[in-house]
mmCIF file of C-alpha atoms in Angstrom:
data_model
loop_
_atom_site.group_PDB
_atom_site.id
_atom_site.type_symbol
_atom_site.label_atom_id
_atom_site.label_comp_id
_atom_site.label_asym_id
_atom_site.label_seq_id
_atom_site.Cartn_x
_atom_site.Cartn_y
_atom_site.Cartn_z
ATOM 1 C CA UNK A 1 31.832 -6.119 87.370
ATOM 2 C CA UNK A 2 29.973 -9.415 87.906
ATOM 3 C CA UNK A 3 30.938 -11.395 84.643
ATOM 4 C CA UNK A 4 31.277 -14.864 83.523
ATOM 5 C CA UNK A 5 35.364 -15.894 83.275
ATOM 6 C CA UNK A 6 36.678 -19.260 81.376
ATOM 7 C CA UNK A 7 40.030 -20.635 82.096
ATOM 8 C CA UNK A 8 42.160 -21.219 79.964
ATOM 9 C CA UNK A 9 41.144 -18.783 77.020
ATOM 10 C CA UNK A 10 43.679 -20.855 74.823
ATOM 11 C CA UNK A 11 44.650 -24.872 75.265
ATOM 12 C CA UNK A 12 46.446 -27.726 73.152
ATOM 13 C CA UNK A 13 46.244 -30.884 73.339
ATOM 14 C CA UNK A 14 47.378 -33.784 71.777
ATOM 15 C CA UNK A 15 45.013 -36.328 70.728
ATOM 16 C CA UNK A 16 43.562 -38.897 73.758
ATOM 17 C CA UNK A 17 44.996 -36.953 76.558
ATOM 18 C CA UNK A 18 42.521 -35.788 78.993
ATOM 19 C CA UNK A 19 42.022 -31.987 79.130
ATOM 20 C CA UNK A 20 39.658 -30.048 81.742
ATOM 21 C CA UNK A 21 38.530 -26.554 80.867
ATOM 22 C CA UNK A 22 37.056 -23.980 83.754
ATOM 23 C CA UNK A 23 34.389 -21.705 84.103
ATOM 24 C CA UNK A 24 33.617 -19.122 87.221
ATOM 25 C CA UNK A 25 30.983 -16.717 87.819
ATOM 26 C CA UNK A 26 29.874 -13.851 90.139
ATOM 27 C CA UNK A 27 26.710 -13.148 89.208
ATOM 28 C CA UNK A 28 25.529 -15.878 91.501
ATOM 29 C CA UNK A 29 23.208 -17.552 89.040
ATOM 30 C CA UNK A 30 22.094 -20.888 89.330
ATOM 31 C CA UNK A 31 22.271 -22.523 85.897
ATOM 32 C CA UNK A 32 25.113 -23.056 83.796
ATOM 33 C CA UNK A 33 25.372 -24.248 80.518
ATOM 34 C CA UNK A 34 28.755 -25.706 78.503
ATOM 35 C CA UNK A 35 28.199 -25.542 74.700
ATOM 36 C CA UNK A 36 30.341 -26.469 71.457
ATOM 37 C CA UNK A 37 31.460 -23.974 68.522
ATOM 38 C CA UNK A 38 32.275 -24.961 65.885
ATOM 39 C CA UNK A 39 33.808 -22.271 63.175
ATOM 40 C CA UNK A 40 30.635 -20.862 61.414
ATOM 41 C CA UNK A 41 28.584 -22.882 63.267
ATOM 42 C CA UNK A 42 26.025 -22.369 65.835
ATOM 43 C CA UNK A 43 26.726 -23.134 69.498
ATOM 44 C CA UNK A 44 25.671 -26.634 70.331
ATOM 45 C CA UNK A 45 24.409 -27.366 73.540
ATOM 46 C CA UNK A 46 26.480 -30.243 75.755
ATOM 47 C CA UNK A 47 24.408 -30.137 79.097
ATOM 48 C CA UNK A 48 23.622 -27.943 82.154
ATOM 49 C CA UNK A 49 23.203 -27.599 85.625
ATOM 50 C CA UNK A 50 20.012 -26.267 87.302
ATOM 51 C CA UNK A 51 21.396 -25.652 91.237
ATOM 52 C CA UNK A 52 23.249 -29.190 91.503
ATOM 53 C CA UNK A 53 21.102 -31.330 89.059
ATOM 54 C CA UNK A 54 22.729 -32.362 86.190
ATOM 55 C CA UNK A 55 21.211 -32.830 82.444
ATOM 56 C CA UNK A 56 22.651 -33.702 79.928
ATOM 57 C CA UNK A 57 21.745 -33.754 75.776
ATOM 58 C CA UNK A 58 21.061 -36.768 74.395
ATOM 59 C CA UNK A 59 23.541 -36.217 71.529
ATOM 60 C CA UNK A 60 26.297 -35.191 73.624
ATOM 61 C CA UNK A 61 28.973 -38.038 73.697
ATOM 62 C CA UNK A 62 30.122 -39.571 76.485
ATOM 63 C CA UNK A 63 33.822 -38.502 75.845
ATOM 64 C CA UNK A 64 32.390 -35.230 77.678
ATOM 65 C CA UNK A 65 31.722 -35.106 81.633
ATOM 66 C CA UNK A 66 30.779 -32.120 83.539
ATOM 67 C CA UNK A 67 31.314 -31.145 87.492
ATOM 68 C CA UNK A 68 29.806 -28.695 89.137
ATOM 69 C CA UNK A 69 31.324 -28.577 92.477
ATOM 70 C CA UNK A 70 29.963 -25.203 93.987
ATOM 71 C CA UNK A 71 27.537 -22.215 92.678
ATOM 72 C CA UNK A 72 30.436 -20.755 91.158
ATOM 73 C CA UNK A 73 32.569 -22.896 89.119
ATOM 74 C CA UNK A 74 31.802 -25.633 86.490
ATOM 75 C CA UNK A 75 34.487 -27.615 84.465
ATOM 76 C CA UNK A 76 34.002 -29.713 81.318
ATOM 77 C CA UNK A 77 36.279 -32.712 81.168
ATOM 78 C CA UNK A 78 37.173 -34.229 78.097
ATOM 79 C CA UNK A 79 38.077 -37.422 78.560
ATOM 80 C CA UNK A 80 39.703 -38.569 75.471
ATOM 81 C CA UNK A 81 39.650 -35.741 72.622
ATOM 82 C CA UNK A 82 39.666 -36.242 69.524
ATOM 83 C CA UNK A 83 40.392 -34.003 65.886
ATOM 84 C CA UNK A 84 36.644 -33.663 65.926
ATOM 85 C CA UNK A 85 36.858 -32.347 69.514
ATOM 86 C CA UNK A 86 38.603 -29.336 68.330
ATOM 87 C CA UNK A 87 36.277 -26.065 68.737
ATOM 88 C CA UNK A 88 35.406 -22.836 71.255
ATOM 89 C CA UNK A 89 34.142 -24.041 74.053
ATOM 90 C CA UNK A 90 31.464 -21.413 75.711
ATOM 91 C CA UNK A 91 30.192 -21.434 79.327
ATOM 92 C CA UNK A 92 26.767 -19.588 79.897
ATOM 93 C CA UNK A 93 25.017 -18.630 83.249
ATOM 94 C CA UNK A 94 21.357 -18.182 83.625
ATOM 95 C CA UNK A 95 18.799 -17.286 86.684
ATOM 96 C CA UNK A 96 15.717 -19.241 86.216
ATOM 97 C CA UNK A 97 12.516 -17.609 87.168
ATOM 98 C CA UNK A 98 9.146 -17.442 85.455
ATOM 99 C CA UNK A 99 10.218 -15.705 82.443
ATOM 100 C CA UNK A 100 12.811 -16.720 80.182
ATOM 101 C CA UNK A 101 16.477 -16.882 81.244
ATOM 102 C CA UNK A 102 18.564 -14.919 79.230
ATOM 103 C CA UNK A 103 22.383 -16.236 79.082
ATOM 104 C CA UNK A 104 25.153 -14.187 79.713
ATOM 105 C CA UNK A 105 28.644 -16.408 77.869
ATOM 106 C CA UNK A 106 32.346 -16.240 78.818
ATOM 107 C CA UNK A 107 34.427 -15.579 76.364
ATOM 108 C CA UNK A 108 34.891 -19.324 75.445
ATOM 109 C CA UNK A 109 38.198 -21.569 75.401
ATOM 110 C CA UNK A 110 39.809 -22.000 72.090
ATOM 111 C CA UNK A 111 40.442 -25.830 72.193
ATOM 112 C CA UNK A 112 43.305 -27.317 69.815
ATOM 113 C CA UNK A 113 43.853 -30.872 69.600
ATOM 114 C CA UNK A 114 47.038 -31.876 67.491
ATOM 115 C CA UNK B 1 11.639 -30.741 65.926
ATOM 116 C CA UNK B 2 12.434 -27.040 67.217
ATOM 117 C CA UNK B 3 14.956 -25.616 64.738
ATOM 118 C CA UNK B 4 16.233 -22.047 63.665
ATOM 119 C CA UNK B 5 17.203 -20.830 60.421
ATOM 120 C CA UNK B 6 19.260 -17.568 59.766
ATOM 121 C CA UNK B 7 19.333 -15.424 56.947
ATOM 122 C CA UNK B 8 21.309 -14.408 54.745
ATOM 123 C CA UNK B 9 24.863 -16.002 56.067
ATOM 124 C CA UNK B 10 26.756 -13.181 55.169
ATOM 125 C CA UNK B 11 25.473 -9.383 54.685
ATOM 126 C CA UNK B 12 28.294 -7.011 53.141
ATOM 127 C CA UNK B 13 27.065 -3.574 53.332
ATOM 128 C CA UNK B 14 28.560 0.159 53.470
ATOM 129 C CA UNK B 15 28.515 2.448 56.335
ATOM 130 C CA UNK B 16 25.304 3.743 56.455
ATOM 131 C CA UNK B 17 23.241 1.651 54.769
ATOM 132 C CA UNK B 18 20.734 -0.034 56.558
ATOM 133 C CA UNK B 19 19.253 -3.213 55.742
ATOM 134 C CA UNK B 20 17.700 -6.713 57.895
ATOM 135 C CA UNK B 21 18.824 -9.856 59.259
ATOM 136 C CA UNK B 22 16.564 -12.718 59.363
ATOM 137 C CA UNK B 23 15.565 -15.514 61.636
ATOM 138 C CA UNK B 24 12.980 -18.078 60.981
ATOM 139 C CA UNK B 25 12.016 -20.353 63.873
ATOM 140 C CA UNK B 26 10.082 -23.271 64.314
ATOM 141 C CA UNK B 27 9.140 -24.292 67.879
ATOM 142 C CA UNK B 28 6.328 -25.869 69.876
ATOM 143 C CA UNK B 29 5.424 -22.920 71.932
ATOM 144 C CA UNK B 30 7.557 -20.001 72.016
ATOM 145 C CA UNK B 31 8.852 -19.089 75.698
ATOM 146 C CA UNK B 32 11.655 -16.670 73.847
ATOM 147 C CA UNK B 33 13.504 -15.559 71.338
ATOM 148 C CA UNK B 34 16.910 -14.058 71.809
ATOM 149 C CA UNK B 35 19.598 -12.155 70.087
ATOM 150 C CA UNK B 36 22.868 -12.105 70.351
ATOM 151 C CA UNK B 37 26.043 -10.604 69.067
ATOM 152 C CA UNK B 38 29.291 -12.335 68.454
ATOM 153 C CA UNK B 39 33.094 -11.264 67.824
ATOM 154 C CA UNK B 40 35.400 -13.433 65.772
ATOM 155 C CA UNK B 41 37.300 -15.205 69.043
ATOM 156 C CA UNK B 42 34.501 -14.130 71.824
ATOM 157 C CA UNK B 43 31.651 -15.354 73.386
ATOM 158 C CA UNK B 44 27.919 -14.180 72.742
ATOM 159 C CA UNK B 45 27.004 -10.773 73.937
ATOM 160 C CA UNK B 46 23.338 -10.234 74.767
ATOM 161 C CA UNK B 47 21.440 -8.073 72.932
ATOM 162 C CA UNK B 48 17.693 -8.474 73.080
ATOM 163 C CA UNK B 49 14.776 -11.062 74.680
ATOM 164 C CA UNK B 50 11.129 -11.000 72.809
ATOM 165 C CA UNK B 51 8.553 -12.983 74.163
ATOM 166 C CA UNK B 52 5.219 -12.630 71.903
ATOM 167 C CA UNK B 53 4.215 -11.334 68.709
ATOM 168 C CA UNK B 54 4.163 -7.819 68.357
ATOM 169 C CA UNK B 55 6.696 -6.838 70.694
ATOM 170 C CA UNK B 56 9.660 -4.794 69.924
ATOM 171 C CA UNK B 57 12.979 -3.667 71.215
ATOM 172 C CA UNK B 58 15.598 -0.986 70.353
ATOM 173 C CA UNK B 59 19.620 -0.355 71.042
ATOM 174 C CA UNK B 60 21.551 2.403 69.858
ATOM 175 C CA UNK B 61 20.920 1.435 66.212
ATOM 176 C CA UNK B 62 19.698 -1.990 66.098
ATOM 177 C CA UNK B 63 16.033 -3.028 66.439
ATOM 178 C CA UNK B 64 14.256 -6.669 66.601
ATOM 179 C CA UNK B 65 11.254 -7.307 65.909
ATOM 180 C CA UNK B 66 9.128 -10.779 66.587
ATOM 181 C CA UNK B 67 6.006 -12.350 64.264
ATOM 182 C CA UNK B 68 4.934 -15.941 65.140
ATOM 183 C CA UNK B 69 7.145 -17.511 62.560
ATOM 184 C CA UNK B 70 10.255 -14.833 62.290
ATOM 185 C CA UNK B 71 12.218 -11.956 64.045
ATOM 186 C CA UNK B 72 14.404 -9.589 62.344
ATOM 187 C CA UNK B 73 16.951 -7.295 63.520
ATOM 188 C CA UNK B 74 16.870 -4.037 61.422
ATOM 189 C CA UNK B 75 20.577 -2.255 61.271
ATOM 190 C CA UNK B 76 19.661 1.467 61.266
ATOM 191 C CA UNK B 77 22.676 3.148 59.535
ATOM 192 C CA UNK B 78 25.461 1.074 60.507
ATOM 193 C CA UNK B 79 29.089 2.039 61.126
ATOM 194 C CA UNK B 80 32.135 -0.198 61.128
ATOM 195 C CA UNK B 81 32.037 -1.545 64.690
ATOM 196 C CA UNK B 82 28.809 -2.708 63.912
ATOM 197 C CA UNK B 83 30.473 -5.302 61.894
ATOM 198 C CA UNK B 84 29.817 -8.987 63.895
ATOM 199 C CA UNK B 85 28.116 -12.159 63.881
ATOM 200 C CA UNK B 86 24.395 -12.087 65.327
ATOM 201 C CA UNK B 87 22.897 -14.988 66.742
ATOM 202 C CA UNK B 88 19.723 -15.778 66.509
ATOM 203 C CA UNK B 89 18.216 -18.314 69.598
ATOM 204 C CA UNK B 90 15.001 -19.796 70.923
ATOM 205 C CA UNK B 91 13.826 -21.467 73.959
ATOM 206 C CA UNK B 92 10.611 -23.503 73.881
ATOM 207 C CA UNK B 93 7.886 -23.433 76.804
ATOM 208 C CA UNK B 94 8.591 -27.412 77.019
ATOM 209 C CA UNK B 95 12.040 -27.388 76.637
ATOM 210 C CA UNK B 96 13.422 -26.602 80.085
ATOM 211 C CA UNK B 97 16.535 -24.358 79.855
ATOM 212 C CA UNK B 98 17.439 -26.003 76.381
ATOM 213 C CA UNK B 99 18.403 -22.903 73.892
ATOM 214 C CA UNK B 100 18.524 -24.125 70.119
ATOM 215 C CA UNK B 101 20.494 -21.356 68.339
ATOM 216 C CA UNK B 102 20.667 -20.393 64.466
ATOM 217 C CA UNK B 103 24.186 -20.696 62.619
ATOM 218 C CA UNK B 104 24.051 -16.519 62.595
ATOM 219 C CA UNK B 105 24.402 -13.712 60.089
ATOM 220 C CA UNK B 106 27.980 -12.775 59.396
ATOM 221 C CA UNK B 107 28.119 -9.033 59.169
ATOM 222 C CA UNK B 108 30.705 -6.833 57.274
ATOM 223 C CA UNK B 109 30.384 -2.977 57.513
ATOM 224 C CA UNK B 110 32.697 -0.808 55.196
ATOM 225 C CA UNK B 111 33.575 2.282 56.077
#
């Protein structure tokens, strides 16, 4: 089944030391999205690719980078995390066309940071 | 600024019972409104897309429904596994691929 997969479901951390979280598709889409959860809270967009261009929100701090090295994976680097950092992290694919593109999520990464 | 507001934050009802979740959206030209449901530990499963006014959309025993200022998903005799969080989201004709999403409905079905 083509399906969006995050890698790992579950990682600690300890406070400042880098951490890089996957994401992989095969449904061959060409935008991908990373977004913050927050318990109770609604998913907060970081940035996205469209193809290879990059765009980032304006609110999203600069501890956070993003690669996108082929069609099918994307990783979200977290360069120094902090407490604050801690929250699901969701990856989202889209196909952009005329109409609205509906996301399809992984099932997210679980991020502690102790 | 484009925001979405959910309604109520919890919704504790019995098997069988139906009732409606709420979202209230404010954006400068809709291009969509979504739906999505959400286990505790998962990530967002799609559910529905509405595009204008008027339209409608059914699943099994959930329905959503779009005005120009609100949507509502009506629960038509829910059972247990119905119990989730649903996400409410919109995109925006001038927003690109930027998705602003509500905080959800928490949603407790007793059996």
């Amino acid at each position: 089944d083509a399906m969006v997969i995050q890698n790992p479901r579950y990682q600690v951390t300890q406070f400042g030391k880098p951490v890089t979280l996957s994401c992989s598709q095969t449904l061959n889409h060409n935008v991908m999205y990373w977004y913050q959860q927050k318990s109770s809270q609604a998913p907060k967009l970081l940035f996205h690719y469209y193809d290879k261009d990059f765009n980032n929100e304006a609110d999203t701090p600069d501890n956070f980078q993003s690669r996108r090295p082929n069609t099918s994976f994307c990783f979200l680097d977290i360069r120094s995390p902090g407490l604050g950092d801690a929250a699901m992290y969701l990856c989202a694919t889209s196909t952009s066309g005329v109409s609205t593109d509906t996301q399809y999520f992984g099932p997210g990464t679980r991020l502690t940071v102790l | 600024e484009d925001q979405v507001t959910q309604s109520p934050e919890a919704l504790r009802l019995q098997e069988g019972e139906s009732s409606s979740l709420n979202c209230s959206y404010t954006v400068s030209g809709l291009r969509g409104l979504f739906w999505y449901r959400q286990d505790p530990g998962k990530g967002p499963e799609f559910l529905f897309t509405l595009y204008s006014a008027g339209e409608e959309k059914e699943k099994e025993r959930l329905k959503a429904t779009l005005t120009k200022k609100e949507s509502f998903l009506h629960i038509t005799a829910p059972k247990p596994e119905d119990s989730a969080t649903y996400l409410c989201a919109v995109q925006a004709r001038t927003g690109g691929f930027k998705t602003i999403f509500g905080a959800g409905t928490r949603l407790f079905v007793k059996a």
